[in-house]
mmCIF file of C-alpha atoms in Angstrom:
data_model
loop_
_atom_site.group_PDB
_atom_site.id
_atom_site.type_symbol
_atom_site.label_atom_id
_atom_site.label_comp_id
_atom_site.label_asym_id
_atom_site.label_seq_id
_atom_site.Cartn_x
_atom_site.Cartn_y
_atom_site.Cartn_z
ATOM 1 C CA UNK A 13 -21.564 25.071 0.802
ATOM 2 C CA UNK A 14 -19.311 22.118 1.515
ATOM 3 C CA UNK A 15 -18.901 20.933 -1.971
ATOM 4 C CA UNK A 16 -16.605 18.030 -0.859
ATOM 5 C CA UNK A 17 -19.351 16.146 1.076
ATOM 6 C CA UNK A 18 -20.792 15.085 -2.977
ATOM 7 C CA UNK A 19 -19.451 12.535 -4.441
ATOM 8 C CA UNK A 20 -19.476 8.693 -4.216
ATOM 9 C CA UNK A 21 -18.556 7.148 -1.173
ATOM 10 C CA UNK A 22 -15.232 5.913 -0.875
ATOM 11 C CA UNK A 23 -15.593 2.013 -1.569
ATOM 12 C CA UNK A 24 -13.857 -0.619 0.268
ATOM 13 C CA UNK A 25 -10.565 -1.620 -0.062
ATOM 14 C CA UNK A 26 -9.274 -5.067 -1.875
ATOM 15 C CA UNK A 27 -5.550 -4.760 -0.819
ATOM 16 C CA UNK A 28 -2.591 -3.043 0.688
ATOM 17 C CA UNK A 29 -2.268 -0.315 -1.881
ATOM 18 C CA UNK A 30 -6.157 0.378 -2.069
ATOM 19 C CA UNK A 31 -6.955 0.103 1.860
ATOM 20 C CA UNK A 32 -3.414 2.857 2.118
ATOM 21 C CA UNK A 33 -4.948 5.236 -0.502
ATOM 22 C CA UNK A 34 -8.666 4.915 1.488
ATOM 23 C CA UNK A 35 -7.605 5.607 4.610
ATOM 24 C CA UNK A 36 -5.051 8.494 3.418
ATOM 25 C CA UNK A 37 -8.404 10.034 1.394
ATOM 26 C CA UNK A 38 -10.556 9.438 4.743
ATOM 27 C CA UNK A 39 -8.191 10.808 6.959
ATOM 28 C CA UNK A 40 -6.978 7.686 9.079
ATOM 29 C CA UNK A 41 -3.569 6.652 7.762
ATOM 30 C CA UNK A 42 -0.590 7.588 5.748
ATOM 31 C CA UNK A 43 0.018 6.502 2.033
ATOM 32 C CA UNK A 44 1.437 3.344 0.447
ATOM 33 C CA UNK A 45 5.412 3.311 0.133
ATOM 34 C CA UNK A 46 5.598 4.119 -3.791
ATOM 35 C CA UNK A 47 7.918 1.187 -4.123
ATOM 36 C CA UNK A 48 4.783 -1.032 -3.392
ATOM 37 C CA UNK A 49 3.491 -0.745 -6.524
ATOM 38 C CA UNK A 50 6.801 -2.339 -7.709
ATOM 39 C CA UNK A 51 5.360 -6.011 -6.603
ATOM 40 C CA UNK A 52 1.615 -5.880 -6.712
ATOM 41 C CA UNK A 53 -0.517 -7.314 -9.970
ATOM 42 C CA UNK A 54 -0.749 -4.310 -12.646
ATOM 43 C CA UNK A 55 -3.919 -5.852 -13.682
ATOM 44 C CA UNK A 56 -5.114 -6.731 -10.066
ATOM 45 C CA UNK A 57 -8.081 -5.462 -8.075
ATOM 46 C CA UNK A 58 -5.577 -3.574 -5.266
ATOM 47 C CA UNK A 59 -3.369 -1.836 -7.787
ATOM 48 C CA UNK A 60 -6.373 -1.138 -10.039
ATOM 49 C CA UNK A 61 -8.371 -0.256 -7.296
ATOM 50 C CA UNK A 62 -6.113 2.538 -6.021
ATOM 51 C CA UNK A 63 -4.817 3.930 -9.200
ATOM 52 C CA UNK A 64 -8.993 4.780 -10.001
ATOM 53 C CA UNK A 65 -9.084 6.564 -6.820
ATOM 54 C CA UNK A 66 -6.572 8.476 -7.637
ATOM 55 C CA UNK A 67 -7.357 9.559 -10.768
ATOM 56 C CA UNK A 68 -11.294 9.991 -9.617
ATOM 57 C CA UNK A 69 -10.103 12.984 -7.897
ATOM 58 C CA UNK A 70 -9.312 14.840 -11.464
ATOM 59 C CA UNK A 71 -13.338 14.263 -12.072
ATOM 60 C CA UNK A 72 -16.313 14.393 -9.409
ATOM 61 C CA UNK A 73 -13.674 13.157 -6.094
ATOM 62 C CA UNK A 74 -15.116 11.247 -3.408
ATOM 63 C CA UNK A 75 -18.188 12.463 -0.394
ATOM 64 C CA UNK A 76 -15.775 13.365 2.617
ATOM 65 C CA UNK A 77 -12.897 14.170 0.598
ATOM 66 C CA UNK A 78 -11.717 17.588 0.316
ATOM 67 C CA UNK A 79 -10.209 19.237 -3.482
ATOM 68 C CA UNK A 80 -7.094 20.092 -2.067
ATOM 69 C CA UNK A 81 -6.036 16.250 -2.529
ATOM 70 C CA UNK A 82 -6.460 16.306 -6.052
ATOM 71 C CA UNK A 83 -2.500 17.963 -6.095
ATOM 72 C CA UNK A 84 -1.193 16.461 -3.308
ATOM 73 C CA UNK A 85 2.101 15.671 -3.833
ATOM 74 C CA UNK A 86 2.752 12.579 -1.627
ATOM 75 C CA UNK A 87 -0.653 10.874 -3.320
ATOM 76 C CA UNK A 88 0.685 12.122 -6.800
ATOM 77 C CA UNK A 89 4.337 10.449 -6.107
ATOM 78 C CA UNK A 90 2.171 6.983 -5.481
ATOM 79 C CA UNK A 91 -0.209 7.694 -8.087
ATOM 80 C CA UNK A 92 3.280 7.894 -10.549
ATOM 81 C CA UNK A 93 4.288 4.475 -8.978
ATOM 82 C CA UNK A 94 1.109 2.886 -9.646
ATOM 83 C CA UNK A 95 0.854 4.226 -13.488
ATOM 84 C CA UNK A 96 4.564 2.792 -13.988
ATOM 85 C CA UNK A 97 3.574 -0.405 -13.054
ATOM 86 C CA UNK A 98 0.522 -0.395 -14.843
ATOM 87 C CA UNK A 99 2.193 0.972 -17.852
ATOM 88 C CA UNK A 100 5.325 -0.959 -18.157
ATOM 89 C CA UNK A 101 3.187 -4.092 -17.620
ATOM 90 C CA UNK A 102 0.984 -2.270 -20.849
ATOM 91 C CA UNK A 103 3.710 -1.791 -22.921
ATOM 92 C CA UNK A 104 5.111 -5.426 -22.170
ATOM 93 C CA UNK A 105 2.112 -7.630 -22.599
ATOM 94 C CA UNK A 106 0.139 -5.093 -25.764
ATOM 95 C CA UNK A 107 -0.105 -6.770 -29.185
ATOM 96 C CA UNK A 108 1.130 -3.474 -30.828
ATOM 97 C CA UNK A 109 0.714 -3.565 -34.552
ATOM 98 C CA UNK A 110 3.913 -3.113 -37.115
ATOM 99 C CA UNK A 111 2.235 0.357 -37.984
ATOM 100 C CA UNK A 112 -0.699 2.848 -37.544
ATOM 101 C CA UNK A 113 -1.996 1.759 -40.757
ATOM 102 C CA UNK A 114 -2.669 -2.152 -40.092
ATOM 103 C CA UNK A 115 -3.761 -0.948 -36.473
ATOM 104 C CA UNK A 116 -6.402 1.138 -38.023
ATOM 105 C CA UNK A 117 -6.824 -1.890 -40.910
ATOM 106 C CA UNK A 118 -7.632 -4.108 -37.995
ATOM 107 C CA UNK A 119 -10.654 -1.767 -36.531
ATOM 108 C CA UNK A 120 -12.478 -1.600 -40.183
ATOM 109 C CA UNK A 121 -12.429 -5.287 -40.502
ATOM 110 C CA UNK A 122 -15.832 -6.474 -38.804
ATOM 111 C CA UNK A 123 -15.401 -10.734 -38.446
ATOM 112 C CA UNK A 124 -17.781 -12.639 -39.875
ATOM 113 C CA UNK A 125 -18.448 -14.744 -37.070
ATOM 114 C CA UNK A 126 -18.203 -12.470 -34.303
ATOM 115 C CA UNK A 127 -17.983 -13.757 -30.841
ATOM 116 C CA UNK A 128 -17.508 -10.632 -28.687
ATOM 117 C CA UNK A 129 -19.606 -9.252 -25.733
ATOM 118 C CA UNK A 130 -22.191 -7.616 -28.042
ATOM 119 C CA UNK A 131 -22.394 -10.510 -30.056
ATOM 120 C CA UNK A 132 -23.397 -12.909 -27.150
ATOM 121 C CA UNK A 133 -25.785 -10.065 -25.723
ATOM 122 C CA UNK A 134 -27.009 -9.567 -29.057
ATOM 123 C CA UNK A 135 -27.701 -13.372 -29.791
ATOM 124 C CA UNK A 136 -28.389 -14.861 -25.722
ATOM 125 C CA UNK A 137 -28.093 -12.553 -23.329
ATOM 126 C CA UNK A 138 -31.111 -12.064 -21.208
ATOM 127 C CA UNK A 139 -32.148 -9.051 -18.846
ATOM 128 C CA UNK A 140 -29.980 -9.897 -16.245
ATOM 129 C CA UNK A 141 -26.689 -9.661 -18.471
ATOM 130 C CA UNK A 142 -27.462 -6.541 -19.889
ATOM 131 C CA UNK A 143 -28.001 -5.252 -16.314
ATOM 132 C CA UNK A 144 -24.953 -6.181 -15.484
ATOM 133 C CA UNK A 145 -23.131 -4.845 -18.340
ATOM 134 C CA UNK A 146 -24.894 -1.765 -17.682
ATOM 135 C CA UNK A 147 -23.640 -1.317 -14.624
ATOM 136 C CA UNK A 148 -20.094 -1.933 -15.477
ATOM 137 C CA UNK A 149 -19.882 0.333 -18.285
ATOM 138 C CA UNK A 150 -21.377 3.023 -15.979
ATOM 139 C CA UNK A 151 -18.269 3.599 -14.513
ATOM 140 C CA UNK A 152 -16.809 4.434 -18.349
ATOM 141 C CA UNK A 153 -19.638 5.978 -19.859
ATOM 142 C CA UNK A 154 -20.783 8.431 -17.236
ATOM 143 C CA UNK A 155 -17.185 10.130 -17.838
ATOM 144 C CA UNK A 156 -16.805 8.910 -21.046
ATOM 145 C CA UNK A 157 -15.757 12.011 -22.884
ATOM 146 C CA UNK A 158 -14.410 13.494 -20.471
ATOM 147 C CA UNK A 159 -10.969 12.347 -20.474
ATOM 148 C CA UNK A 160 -10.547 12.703 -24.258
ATOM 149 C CA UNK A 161 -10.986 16.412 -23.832
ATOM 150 C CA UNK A 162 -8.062 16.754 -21.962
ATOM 151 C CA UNK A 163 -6.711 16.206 -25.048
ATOM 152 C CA UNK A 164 -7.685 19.289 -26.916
ATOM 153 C CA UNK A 165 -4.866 22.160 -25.301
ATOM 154 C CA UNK A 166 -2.289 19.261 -26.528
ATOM 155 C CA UNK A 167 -3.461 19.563 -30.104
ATOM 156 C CA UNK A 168 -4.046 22.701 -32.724
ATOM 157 C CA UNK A 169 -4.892 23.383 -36.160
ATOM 158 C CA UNK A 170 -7.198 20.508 -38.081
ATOM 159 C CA UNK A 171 -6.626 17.844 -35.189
ATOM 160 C CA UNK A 172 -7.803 20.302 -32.455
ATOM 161 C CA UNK A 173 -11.163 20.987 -34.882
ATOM 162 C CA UNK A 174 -12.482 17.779 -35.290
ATOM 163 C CA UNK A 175 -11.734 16.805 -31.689
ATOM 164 C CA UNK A 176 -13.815 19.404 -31.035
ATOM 165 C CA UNK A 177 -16.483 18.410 -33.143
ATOM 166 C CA UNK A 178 -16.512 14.920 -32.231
ATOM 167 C CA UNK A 179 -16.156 15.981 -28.391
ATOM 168 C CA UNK A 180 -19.352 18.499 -28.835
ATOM 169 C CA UNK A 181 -21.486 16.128 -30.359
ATOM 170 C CA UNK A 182 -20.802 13.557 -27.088
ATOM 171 C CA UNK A 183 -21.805 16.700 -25.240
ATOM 172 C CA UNK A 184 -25.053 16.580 -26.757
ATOM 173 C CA UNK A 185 -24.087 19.752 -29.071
ATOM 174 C CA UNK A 186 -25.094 22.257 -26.079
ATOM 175 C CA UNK A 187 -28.404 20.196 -25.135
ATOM 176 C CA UNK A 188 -28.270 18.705 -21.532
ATOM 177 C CA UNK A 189 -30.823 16.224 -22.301
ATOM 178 C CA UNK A 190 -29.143 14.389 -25.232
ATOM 179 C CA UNK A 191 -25.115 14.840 -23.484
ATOM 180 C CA UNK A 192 -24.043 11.171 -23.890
ATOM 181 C CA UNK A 193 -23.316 10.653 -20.583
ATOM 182 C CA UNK A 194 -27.059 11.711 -19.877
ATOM 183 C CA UNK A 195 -28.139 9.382 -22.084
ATOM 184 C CA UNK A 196 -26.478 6.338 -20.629
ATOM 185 C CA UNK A 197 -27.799 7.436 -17.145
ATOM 186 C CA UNK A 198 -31.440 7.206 -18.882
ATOM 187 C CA UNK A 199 -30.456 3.975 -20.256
ATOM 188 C CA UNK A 200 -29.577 2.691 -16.741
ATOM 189 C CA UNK A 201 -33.199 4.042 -15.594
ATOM 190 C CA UNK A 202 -34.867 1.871 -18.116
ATOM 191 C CA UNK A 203 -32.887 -0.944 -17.155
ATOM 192 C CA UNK A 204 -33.974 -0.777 -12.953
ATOM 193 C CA UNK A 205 -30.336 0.852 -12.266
ATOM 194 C CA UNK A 206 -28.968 3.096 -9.534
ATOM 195 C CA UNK A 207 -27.488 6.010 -12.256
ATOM 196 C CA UNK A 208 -25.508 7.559 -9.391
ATOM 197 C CA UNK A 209 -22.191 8.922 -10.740
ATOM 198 C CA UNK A 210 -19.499 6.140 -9.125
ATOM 199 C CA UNK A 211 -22.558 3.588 -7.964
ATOM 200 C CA UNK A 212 -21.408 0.584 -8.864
ATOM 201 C CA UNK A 213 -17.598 1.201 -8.125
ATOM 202 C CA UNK A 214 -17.414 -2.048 -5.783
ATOM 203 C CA UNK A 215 -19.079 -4.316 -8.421
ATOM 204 C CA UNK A 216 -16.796 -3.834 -10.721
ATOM 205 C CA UNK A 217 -13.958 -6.272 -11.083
ATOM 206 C CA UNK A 218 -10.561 -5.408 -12.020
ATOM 207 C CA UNK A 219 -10.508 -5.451 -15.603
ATOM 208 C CA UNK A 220 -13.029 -3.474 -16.114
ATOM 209 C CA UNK A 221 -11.214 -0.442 -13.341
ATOM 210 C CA UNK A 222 -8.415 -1.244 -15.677
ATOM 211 C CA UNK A 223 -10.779 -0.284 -18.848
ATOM 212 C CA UNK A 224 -11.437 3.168 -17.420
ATOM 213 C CA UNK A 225 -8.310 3.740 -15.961
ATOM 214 C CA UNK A 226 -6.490 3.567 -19.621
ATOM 215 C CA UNK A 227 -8.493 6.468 -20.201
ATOM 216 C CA UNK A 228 -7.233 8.385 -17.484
ATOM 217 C CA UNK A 229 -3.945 7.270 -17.600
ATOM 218 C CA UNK A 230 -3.664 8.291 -21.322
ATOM 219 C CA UNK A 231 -5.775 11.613 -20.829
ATOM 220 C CA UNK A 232 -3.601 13.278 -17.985
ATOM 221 C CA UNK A 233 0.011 12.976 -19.399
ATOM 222 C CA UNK A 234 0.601 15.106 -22.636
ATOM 223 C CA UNK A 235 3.487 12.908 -23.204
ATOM 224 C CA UNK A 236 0.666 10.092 -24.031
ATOM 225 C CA UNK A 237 -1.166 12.269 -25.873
ATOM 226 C CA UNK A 238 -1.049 10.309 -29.520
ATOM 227 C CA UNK A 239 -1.725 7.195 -27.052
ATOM 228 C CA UNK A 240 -5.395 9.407 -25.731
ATOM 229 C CA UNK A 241 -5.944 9.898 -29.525
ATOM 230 C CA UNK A 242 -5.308 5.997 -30.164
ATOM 231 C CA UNK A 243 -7.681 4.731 -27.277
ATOM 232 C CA UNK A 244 -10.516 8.184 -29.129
ATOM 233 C CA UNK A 245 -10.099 6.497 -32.619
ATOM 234 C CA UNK A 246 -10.299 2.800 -30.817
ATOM 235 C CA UNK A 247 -13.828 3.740 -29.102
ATOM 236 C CA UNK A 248 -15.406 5.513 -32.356
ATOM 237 C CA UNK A 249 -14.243 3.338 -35.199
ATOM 238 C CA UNK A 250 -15.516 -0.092 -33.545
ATOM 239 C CA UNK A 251 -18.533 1.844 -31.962
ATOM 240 C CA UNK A 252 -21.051 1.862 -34.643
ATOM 241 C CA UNK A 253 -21.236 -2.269 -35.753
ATOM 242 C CA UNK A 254 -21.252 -3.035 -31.973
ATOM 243 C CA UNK A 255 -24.184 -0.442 -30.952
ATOM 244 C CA UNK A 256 -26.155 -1.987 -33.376
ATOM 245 C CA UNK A 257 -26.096 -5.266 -31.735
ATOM 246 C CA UNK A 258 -26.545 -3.770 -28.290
ATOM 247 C CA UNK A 259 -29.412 -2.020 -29.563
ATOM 248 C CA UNK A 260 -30.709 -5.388 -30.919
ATOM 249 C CA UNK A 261 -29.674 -6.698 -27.888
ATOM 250 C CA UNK A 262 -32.019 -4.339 -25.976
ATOM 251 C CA UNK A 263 -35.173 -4.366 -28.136
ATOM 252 C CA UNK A 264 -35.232 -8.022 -28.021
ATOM 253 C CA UNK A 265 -35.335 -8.055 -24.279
ATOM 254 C CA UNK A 266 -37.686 -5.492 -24.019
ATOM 255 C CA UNK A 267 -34.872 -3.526 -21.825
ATOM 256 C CA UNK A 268 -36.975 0.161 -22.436
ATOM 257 C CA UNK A 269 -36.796 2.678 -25.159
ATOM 258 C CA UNK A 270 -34.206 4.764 -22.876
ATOM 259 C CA UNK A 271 -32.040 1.784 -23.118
ATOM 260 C CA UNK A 272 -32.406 1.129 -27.255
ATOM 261 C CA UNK A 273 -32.025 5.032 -27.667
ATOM 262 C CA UNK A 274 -28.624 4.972 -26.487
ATOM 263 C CA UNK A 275 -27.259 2.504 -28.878
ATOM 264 C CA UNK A 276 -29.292 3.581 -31.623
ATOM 265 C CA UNK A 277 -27.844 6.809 -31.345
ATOM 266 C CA UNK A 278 -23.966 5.873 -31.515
ATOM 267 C CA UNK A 279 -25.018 3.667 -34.320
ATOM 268 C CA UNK A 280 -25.557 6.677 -36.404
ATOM 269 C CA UNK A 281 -23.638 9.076 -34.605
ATOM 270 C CA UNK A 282 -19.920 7.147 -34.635
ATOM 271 C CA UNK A 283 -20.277 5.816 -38.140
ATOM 272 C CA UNK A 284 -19.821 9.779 -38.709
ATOM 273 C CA UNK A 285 -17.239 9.730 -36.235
ATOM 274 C CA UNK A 286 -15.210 7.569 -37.080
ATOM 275 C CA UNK A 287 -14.434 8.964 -40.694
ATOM 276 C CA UNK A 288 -13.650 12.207 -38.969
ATOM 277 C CA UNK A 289 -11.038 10.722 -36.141
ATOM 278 C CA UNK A 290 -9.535 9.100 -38.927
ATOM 279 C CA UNK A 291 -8.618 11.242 -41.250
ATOM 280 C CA UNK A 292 -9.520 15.328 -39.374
ATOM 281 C CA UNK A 293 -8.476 14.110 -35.781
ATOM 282 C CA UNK A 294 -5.303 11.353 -36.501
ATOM 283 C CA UNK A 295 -4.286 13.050 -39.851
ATOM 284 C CA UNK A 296 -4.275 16.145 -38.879
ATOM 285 C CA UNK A 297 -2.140 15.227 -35.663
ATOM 286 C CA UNK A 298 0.173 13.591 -37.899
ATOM 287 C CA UNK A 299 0.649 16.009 -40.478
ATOM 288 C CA UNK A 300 1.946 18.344 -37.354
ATOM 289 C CA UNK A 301 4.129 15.759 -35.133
ATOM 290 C CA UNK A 302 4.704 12.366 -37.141
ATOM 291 C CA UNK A 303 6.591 10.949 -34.873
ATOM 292 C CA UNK A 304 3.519 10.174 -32.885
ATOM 293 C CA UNK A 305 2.190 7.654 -35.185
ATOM 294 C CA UNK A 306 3.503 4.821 -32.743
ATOM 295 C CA UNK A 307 2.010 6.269 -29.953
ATOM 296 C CA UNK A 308 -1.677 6.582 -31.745
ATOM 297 C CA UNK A 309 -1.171 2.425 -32.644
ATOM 298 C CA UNK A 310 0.065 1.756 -28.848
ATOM 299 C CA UNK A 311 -3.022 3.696 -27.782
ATOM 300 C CA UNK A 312 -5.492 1.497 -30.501
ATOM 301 C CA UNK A 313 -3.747 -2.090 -28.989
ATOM 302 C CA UNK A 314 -3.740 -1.115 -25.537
ATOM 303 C CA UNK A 315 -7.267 -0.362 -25.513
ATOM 304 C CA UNK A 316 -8.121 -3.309 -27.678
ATOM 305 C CA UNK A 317 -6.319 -5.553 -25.240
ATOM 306 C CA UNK A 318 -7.353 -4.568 -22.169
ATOM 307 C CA UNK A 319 -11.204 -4.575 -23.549
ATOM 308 C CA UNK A 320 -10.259 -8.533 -24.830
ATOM 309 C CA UNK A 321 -9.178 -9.238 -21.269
ATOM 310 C CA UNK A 322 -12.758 -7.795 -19.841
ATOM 311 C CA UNK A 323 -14.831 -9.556 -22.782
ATOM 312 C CA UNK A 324 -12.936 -12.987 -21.526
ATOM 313 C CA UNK A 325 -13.847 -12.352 -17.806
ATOM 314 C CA UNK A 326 -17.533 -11.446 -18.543
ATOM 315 C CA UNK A 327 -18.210 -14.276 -20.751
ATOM 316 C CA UNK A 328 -16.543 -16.611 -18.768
ATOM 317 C CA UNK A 329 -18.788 -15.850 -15.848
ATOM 318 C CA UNK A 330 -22.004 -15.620 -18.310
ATOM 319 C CA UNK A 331 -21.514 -18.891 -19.991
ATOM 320 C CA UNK A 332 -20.586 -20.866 -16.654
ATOM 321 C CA UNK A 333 -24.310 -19.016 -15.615
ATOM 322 C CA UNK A 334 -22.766 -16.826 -12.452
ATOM 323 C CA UNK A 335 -22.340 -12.825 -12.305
ATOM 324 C CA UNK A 336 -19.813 -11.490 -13.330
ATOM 325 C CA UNK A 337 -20.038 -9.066 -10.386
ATOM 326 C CA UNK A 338 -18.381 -8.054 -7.010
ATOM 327 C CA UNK A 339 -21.149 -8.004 -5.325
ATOM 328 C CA UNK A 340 -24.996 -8.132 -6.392
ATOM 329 C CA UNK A 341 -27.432 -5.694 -7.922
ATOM 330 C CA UNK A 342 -30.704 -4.861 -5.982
ATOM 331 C CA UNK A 343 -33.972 -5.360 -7.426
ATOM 332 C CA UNK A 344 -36.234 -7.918 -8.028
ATOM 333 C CA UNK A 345 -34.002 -8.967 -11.714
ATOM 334 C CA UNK A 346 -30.987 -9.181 -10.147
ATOM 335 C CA UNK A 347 -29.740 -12.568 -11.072
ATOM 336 C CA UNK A 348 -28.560 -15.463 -7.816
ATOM 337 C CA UNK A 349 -26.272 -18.200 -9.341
#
């Protein structure tokens, strides 16, 4: 069985660095210089663009695309270019607390007036926003556990256990049916989506490739470990208030039970874990290395910051009344400008 003809399609280019990487991938050119990384935007769609492909090979690859590329060594020497860039511009421009503690201070306080994504889904959005939101946060929540568990060799003793715990409940504790990432996929359903793994790759605008990307980027170095368990405790600690409006968000639209199921569930499910990342998955990895602390609150700002930069481009588009797409969903509630 040729198991490299599954897989999304590769999507097309926006730039140098991206159309290099494509062709290289399809077979009909050779790679970027590394050094052009040096000049291109760390937070554009080329560089963004690119670095995903890259890292997509470490999950489901691409249709046409065989597995031996996943360690090739020329496309690993870019991929390092492109993460430099994209790091170094991270560690430059990230609001990084003056410890762990006010970082993790920060996530428990909920504002009173909240003026987020959820908030304006919760409060105006119509069926047409949350499709769209939908389909960006496909290309995060179809995988999203998956690069946290790369995490799990790097740790031991009481860290390693309540990853564990928290990982195998995003599983779906050994049911198929109720694996997050299923879940979302029966969300999309409800909501007249494609749930293809990689669908909507070439709707997504850069700061939301930069959103998943973090992940990777954090889950495939073990010297950016504390940073993977900074973006974890991120993701569960602000999970539960925001589900709750998403879930809101959905009932009042009518978006399908599917679609309210999901956020019902992390409601519940990430007000537990977020007590046990706190003090099982981050104290117990601090009681064993310390000096990771400033890695964990690197990993809680980064990921807070690069979310901030998405929730300004979506509600930007959304209150001016245009997509906030690349290019437009099918069906008959897709929404024209």
């Amino acid at each position: 069985m040729n198991h490299h003809l599954r897989g999304p399609q590769l999507p097309p280019s926006r730039g140098p660095l991206s159309a290099a990487v494509t062709g290289y991938l399809g077979g009909t050119g050779p790679l970027p210089r590394p050094a052009a990384a040096e000049d291109a935007d760390p937070y554009g769609d080329d560089l963004q663009l690119a670095l995903y492909l890259c890292y997509e090979l470490h999950y489901r690859g691409f249709a046409g695309v065989g597995p031996d590329r996943e360690w090739d060594p020329e496309l690993l020497r870019v991929r390092g270019a492109l993460e430099r860039r994209f790091l170094t511009a991270l560690r430059a421009d990230t609001p990084v607390h003056d410890s762990l503690d006010d970082a993790l201070g920060a996530l428990l306080v909920e504002p009173v007036e909240g003026t987020g994504v959820s908030h304006f889904l919760r409060d105006e959005g119509e069926l047409w926003h949350l499709r769209e939101y939908a389909a960006l946060r496909s290309l995060y929540h179809l995988k999203e556990a998956d690069p946290h568990a790369w995490v799990l060799p790097r740790l031991w003793g009481r860290a390693k256990a309540a990853m564990a715990a928290v990982e195998f409940d995003e599983f779906g504790g050994g049911r198929a049916e109720r694996v997050h990432a299923r879940l979302f996929a029966d969300l999309m359903t409800d909501l007249d989506l494609d749930p293809a793994y990689g669908r909507y790759l070439d709707a997504a605008p850069a700061p939301m490739l930069a959103v998943v990307n973090l992940m990777s980027l954090f889950g495939l170095h073990r010297e950016l470990r504390g940073a993977l368990v900074g973006h974890f405790a991120e993701v569960e600690i602000t999970s539960s208030p925001g589900s709750r409006r998403l879930a809101e968000a959905m009932r009042r639209t009518g978006a399908g039970p599917a679609a309210e199921f999901f956020y019902d569930e992390h409601v519940e499910a990430d007000a537990v874990h977020e007590q046990v990342v706190r003090h099982d998955v981050i104290g117990g990895l601090l009681e064993e290395e310390p000096e990771l602390a400033g890695d964990i609150a690197f990993g809680i700002d980064a990921t807070e910051y690069l979310e901030d930069r998405l929730a300004r481009r979506l509600l930007s588009d959304w209150r001016a009344g245009r997509s906030s797409l690349r290019t437009a969903l099918s069906g008959e509630m897709a929404h024209t400008s």
